[in-house]
PDB file of C-alpha atoms in Angstrom:
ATOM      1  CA  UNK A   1     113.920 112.211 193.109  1.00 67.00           C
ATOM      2  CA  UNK A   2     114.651 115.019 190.406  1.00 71.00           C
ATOM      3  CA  UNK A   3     112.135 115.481 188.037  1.00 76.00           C
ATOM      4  CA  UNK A   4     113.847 114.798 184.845  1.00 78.00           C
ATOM      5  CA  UNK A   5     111.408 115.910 182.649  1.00 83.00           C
ATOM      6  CA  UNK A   6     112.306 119.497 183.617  1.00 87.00           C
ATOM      7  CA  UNK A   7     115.408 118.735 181.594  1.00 90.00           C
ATOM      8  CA  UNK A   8     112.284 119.321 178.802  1.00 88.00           C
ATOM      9  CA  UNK A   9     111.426 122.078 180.235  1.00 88.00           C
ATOM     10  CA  UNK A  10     114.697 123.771 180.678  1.00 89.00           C
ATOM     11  CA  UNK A  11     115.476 123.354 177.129  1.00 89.00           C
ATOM     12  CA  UNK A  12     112.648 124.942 175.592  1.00 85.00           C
ATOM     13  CA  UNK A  13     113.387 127.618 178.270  1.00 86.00           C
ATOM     14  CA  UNK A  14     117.111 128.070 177.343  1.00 85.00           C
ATOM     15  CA  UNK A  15     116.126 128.057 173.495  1.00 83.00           C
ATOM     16  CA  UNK A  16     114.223 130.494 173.886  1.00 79.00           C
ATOM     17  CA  UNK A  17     115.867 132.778 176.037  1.00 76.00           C
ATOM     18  CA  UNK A  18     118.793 133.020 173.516  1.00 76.00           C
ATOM     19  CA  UNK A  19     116.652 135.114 171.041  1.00 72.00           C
ATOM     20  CA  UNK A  20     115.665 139.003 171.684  1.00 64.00           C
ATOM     21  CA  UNK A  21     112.538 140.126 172.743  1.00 62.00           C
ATOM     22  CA  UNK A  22     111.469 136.204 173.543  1.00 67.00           C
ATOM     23  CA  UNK A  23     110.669 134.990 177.323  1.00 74.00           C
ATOM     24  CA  UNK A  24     111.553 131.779 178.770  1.00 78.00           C
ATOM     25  CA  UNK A  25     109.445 132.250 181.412  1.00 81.00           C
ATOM     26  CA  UNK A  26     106.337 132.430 179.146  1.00 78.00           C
ATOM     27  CA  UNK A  27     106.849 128.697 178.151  1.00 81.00           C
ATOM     28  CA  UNK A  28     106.845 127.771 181.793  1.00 83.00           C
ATOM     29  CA  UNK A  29     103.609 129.716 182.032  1.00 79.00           C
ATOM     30  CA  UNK A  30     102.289 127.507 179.165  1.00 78.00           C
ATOM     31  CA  UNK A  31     103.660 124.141 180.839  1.00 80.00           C
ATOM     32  CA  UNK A  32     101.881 125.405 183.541  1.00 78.00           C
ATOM     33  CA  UNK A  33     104.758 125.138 186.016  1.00 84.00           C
ATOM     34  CA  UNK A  34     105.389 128.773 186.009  1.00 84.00           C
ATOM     35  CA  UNK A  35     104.362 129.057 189.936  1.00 81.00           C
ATOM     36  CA  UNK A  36     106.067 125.890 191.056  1.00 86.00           C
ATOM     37  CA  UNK A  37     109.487 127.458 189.382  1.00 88.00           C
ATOM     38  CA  UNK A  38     108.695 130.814 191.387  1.00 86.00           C
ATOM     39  CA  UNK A  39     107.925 129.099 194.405  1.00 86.00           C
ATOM     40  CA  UNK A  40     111.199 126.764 194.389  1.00 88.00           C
ATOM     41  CA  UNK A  41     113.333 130.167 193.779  1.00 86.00           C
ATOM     42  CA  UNK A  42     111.860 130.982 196.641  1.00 82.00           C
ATOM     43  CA  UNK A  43     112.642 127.431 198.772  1.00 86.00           C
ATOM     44  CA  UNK A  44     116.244 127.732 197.868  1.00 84.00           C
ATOM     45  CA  UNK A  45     116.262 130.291 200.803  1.00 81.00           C
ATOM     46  CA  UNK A  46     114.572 128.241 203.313  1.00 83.00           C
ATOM     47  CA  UNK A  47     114.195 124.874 204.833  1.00 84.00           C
ATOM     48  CA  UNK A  48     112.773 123.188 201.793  1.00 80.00           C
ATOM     49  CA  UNK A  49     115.899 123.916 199.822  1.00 85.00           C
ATOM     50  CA  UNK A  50     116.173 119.932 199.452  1.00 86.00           C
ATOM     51  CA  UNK A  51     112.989 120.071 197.589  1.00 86.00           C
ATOM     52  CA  UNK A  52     113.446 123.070 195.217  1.00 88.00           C
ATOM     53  CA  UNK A  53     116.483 121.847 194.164  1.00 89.00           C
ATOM     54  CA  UNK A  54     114.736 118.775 192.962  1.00 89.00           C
ATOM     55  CA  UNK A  55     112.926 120.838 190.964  1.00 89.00           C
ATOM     56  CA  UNK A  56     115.496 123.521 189.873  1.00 89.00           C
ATOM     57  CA  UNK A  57     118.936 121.185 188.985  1.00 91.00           C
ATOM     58  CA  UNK A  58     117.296 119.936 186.491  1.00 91.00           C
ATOM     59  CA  UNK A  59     115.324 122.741 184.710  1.00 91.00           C
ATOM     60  CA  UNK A  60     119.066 124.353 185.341  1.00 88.00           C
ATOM     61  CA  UNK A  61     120.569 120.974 183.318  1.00 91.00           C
ATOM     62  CA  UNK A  62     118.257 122.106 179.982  1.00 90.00           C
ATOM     63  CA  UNK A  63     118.354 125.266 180.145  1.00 88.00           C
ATOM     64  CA  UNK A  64     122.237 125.378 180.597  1.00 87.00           C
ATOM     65  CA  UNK A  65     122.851 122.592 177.720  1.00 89.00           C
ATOM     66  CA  UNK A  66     120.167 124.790 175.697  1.00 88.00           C
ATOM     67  CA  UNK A  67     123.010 127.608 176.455  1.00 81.00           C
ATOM     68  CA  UNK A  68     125.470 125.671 175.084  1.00 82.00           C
ATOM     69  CA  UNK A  69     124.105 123.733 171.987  1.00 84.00           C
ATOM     70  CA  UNK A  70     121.777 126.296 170.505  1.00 84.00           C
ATOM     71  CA  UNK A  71     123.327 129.351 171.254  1.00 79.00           C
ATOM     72  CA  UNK A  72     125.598 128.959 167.734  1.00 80.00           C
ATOM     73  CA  UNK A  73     122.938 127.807 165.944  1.00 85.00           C
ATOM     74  CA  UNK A  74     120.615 130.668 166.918  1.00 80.00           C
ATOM     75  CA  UNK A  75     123.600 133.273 166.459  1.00 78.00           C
ATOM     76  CA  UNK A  76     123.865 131.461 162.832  1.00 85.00           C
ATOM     77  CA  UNK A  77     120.317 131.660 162.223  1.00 85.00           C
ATOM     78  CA  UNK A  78     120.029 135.236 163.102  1.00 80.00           C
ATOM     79  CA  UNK A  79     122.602 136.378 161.364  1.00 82.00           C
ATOM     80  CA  UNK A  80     121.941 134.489 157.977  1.00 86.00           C
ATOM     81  CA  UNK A  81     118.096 133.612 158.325  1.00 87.00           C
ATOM     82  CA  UNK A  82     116.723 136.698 160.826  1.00 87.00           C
ATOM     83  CA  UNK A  83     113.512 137.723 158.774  1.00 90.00           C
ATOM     84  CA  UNK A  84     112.448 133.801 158.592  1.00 91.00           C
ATOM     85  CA  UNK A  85     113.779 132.523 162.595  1.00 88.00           C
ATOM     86  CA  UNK A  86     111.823 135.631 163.910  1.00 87.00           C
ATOM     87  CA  UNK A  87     108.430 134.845 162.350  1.00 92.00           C
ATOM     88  CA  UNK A  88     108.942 131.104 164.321  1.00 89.00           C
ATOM     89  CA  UNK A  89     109.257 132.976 167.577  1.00 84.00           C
ATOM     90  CA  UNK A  90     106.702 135.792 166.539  1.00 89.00           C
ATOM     91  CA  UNK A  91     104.230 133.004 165.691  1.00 90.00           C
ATOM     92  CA  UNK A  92     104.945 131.158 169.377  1.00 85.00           C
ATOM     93  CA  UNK A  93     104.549 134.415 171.318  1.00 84.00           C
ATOM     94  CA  UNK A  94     101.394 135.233 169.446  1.00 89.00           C
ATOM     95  CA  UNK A  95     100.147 131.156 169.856  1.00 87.00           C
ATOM     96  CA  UNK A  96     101.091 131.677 173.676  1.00 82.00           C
ATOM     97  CA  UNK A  97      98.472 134.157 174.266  1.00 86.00           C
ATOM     98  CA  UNK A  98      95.147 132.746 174.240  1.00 87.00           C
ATOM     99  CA  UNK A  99      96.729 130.094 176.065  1.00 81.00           C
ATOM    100  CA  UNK A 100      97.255 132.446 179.222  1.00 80.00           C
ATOM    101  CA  UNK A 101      93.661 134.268 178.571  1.00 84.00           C
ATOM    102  CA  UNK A 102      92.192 131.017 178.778  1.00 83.00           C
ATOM    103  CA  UNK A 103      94.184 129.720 181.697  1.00 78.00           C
ATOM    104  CA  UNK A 104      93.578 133.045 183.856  1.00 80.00           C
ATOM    105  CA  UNK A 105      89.847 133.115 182.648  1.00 83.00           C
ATOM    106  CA  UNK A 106      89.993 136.645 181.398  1.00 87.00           C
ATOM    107  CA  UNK A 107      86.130 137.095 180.973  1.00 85.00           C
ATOM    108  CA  UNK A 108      85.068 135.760 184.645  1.00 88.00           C
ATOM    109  CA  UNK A 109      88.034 137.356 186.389  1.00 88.00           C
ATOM    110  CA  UNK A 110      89.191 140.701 185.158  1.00 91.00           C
ATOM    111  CA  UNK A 111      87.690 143.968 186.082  1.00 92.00           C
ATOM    112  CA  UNK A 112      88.589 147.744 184.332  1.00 94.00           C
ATOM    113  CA  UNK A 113      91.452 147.926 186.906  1.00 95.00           C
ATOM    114  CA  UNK A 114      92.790 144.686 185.359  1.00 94.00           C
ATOM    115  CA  UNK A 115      92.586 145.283 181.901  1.00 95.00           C
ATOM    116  CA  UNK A 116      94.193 149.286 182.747  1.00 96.00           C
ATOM    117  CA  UNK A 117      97.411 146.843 184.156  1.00 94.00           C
ATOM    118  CA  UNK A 118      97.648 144.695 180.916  1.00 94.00           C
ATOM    119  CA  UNK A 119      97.443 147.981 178.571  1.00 95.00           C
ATOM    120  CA  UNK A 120     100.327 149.477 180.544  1.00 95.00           C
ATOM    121  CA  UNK A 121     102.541 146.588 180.566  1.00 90.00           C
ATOM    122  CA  UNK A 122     102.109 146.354 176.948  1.00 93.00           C
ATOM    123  CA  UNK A 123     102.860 150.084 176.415  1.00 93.00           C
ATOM    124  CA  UNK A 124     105.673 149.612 178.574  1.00 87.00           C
ATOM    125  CA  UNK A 125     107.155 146.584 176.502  1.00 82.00           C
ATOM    126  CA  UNK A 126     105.926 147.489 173.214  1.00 86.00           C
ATOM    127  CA  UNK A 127     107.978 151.044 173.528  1.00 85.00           C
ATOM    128  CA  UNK A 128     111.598 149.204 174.711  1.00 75.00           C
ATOM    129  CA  UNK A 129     111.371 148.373 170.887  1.00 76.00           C
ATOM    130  CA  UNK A 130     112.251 152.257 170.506  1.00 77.00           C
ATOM    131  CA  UNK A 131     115.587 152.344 172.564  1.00 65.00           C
ATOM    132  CA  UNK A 132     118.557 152.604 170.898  1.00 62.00           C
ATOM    133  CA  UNK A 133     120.425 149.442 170.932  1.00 56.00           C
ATOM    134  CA  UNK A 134     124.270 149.293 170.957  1.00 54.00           C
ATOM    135  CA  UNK A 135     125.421 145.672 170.168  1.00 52.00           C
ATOM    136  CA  UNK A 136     128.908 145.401 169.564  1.00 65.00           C
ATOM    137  CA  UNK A 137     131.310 143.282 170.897  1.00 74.00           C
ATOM    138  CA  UNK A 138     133.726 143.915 174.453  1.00 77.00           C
ATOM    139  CA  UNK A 139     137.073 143.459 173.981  1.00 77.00           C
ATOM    140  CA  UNK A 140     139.547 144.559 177.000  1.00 82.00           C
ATOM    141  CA  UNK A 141     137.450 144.087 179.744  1.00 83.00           C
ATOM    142  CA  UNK A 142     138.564 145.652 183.157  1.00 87.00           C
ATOM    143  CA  UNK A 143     137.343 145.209 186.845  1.00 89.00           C
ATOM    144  CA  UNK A 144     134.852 147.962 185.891  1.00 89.00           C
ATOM    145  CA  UNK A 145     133.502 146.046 182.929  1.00 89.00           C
ATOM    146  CA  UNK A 146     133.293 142.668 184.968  1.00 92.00           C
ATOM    147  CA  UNK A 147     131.091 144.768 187.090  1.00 92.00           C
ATOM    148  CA  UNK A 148     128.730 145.912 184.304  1.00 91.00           C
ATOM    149  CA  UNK A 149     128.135 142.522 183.326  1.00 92.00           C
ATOM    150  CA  UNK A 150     127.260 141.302 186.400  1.00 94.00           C
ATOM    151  CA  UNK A 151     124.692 144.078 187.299  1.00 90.00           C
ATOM    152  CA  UNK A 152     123.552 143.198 183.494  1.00 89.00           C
ATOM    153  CA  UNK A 153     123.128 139.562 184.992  1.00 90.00           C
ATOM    154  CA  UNK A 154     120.858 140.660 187.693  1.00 87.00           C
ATOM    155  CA  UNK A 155     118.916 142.877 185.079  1.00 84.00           C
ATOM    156  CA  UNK A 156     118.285 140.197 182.924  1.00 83.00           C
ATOM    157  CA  UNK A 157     116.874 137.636 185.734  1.00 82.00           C
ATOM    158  CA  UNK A 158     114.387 139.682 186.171  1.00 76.00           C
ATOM    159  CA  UNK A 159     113.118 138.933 182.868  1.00 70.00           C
ATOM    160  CA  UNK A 160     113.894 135.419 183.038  1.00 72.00           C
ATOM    161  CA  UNK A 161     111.362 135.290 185.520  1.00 79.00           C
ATOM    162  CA  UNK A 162     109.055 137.665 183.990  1.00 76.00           C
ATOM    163  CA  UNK A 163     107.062 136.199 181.385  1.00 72.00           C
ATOM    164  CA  UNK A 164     107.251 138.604 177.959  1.00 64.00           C
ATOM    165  CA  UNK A 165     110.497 140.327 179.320  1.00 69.00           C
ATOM    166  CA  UNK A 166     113.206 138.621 177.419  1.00 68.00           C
ATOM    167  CA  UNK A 167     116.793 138.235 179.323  1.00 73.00           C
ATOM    168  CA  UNK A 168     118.229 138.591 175.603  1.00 70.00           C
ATOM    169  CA  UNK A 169     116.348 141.714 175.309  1.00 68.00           C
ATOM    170  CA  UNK A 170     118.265 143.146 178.706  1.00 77.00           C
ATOM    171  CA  UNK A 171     121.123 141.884 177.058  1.00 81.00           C
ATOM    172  CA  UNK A 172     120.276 144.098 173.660  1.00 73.00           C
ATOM    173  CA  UNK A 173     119.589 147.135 175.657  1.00 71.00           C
ATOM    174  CA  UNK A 174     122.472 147.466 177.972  1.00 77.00           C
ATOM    175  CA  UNK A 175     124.895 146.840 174.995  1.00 77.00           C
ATOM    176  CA  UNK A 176     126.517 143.571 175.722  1.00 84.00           C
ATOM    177  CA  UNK A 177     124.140 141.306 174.348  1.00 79.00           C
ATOM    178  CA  UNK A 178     126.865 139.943 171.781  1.00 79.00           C
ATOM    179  CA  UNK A 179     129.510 139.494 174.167  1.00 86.00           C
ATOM    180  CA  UNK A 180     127.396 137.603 176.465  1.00 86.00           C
ATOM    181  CA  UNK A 181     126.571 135.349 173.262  1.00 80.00           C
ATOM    182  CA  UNK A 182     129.704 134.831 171.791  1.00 82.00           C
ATOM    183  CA  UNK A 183     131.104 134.404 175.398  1.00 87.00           C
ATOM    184  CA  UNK A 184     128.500 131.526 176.107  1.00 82.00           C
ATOM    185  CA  UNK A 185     129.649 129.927 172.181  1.00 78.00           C
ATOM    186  CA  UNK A 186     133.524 130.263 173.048  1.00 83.00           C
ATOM    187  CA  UNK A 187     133.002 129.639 176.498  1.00 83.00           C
ATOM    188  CA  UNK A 188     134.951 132.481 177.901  1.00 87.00           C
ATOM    189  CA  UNK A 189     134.400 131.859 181.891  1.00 90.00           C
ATOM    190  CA  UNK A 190     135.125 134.730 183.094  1.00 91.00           C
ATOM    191  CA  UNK A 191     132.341 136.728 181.716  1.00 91.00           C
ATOM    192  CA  UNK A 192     129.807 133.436 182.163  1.00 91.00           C
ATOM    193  CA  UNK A 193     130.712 133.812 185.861  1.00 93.00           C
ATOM    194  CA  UNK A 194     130.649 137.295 186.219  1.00 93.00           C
ATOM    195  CA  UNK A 195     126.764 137.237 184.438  1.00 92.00           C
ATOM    196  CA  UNK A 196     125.804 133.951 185.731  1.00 90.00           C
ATOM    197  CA  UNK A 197     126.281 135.298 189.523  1.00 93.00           C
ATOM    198  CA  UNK A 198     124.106 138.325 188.498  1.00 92.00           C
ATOM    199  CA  UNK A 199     121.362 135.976 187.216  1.00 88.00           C
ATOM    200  CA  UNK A 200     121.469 133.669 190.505  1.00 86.00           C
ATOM    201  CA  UNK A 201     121.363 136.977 192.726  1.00 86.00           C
ATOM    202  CA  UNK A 202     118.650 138.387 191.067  1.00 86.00           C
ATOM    203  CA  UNK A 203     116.445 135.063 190.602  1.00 83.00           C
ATOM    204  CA  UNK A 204     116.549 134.884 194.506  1.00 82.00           C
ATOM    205  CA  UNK A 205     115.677 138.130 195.408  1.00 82.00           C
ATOM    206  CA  UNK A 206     113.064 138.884 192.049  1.00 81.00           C
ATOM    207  CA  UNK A 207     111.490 135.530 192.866  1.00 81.00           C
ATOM    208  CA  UNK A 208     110.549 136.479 196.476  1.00 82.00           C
ATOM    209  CA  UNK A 209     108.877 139.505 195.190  1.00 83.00           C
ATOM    210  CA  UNK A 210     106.973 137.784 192.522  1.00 82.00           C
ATOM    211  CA  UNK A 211     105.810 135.081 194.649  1.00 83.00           C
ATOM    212  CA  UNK A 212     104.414 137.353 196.874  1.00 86.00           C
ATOM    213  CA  UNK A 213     102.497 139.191 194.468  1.00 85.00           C
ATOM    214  CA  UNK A 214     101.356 136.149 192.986  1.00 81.00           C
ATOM    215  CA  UNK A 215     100.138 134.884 196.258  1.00 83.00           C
ATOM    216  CA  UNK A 216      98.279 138.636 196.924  1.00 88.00           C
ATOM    217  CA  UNK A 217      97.560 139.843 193.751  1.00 87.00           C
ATOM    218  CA  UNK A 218      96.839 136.991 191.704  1.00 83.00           C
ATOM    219  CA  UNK A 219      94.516 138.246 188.937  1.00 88.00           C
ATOM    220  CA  UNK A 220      96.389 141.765 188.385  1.00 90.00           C
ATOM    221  CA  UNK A 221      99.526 139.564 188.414  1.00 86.00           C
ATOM    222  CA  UNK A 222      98.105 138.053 185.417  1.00 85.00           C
ATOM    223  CA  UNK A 223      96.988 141.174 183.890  1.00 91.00           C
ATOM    224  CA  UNK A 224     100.413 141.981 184.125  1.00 88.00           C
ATOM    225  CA  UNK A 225     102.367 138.893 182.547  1.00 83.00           C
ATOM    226  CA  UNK A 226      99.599 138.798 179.824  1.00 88.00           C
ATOM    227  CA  UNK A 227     100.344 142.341 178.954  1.00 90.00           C
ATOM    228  CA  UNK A 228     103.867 141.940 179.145  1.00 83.00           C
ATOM    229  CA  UNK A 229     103.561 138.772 176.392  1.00 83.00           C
ATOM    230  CA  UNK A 230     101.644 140.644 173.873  1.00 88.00           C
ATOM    231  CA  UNK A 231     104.056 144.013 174.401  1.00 86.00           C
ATOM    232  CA  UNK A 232     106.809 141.330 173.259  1.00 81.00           C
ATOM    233  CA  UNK A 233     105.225 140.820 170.072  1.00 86.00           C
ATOM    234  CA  UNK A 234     106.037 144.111 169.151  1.00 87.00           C
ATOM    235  CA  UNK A 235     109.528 143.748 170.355  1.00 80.00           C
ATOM    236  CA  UNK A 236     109.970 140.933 168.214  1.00 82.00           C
ATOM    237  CA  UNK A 237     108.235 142.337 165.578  1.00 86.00           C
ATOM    238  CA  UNK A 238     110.484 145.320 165.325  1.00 83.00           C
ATOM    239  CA  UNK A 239     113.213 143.405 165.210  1.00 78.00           C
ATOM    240  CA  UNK A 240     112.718 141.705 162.015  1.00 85.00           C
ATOM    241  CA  UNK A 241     114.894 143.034 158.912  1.00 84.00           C
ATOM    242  CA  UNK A 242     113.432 143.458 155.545  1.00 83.00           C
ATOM    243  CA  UNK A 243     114.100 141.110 152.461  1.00 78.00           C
ATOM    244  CA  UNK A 244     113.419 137.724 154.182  1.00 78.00           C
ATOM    245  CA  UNK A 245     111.223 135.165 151.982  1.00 86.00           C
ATOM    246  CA  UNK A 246     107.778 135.557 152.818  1.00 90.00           C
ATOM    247  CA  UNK A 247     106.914 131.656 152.173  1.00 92.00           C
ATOM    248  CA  UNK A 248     109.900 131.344 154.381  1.00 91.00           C
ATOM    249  CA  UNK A 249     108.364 133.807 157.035  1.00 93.00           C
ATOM    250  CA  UNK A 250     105.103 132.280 156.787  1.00 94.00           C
ATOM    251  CA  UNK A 251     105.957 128.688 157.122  1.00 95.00           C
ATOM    252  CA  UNK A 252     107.976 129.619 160.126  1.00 93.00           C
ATOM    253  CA  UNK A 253     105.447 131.985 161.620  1.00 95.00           C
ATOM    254  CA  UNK A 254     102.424 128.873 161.232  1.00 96.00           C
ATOM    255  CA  UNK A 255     105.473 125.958 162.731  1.00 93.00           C
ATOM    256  CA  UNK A 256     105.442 129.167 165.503  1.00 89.00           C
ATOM    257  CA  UNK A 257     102.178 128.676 166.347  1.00 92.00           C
ATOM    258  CA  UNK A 258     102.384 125.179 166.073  1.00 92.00           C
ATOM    259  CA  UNK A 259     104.822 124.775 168.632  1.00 85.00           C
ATOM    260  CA  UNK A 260     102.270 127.076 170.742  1.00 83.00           C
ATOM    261  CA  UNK A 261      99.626 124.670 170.851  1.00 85.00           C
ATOM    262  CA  UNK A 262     101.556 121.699 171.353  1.00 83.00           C
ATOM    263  CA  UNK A 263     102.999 123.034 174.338  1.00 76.00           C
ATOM    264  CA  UNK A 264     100.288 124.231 175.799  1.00 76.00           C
ATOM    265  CA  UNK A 265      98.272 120.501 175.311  1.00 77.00           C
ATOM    266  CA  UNK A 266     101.743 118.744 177.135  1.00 66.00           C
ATOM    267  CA  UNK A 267     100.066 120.529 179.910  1.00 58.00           C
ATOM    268  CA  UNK A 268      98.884 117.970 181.832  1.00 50.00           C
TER     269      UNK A 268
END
């Protein structure tokens, strides 16, 4: 039987994903099916495919509709709202994070070497918010452009899978972050496709690796995604634009952290 309530799941994953410097993968962490989503990745190439796809179809079903029902409204939102929609997804990352420091046991389990790992990974995050970001809009596309997008799929499922790397935030970098939106919101299927196979190709092959280290590594693994989180609070952070209300921003920022703590007590 599929597990429906994924369809949840993949909603609060798609929603997310839609908006810069924010991680779907974190709420999975906070759902605490964050492993079992690595580990069915991973099925899809052998002979418990049956089983992962039970698990996958319909996370895919939310986070797909997510795609296609929110991905206006957040466009909307950002472009008319950005200071206050921001401070909601500012306040969830930074609700997020004891979550994982609790669930990892940070006190009983980390050593110098782990905390080194989570101070690089938010260096590393925190400084993507200094890259130049080119934004506009593809018109014309050729073979080689088709091309561009895909390898820009396979990018970004790399942070779809790693918690505090946003797959928007790919998007923003490589420069076709609004024509991957506005192709998703006029359903252009020719560019879907073209990212959508770079996303499947890299989920299968980034989820192996991940798995592994997971499996091997598991408390520096955690160092890692916990660094990675907080690094995406500056991301976020820098991507807020003067002059928004600042009741506004601080009722959004609190409903952020809100929405933090209620995922993290669905739980179980």
């Amino acid at each position: 039987m599929f597990e429906f309530k994924n369809i949840f799941r993949g909603l609060a994953m798609g929603i997310t994903d839609l908006v810069p410097g924010v991680s779907g993968s974190t709420v999975l962490m906070v759902l605490g099916v964050y492993e079992r989503f690595i580990a069915s990745l991973h099925g899809l190439t052998t002979k418990d495919w049956k089983q992962s796809l039970r698990f996958l179809i319909p996370l895919g079903v939310g986070v797909g509709s997510a795609l296609l029902i929110f991905s206006r409204v957040i466009d909307w939102l950002l472009e008319h709202y950005q200071p206050v929609t921001l401070f909601m997804f500012l306040g969830l990352v930074i609700g997020i994070v004891p979550i994982l420091v609790k669930e990892v046991e940070i006190k009983r389990t980390f050593n110098p070497v782990h905390y080194g790992l989570l101070f690089v990974s938010f260096i590393l995050i925190a400084l993507t918010s200094l890259i130049p970001q080119e934004t506009g809009l593809m018109t014309d596309l050729t073979f080689v452009n088709y091309l561009f997008l895909f390898l820009s799929g396979w990018l970004a499922s790399a942070a779809l899978i790693l918690p505090g790397i946003s797959g928007s935030l790919i998007f923003l970098l490589l420069g076709v972050y609004a024509t991957v939106i506005n192709a998703i919101s006029t359903l252009q299927l020719p560019v879907i496709i073209a990212v959508g196979l770079g996303i499947v190709v890299g989920l299968l092959l980034t989820s192996k690796l991940v798995r592994y280290l997971f499996k091997e590594y598991t408390s520096h693994t955690y160092a890692v995604m916990i660094g990675l989180v907080t690094g995406s609070i500056v991301v976020i952070y820098s991507h807020i634009e003067p002059g928004g209300s600042v009741l506004g921003c601080a009722i959004t920022f609190i409903a952020g952290l809100v929405i933090a703590y209620l995922l993290g007590s669905t739980k179980k």
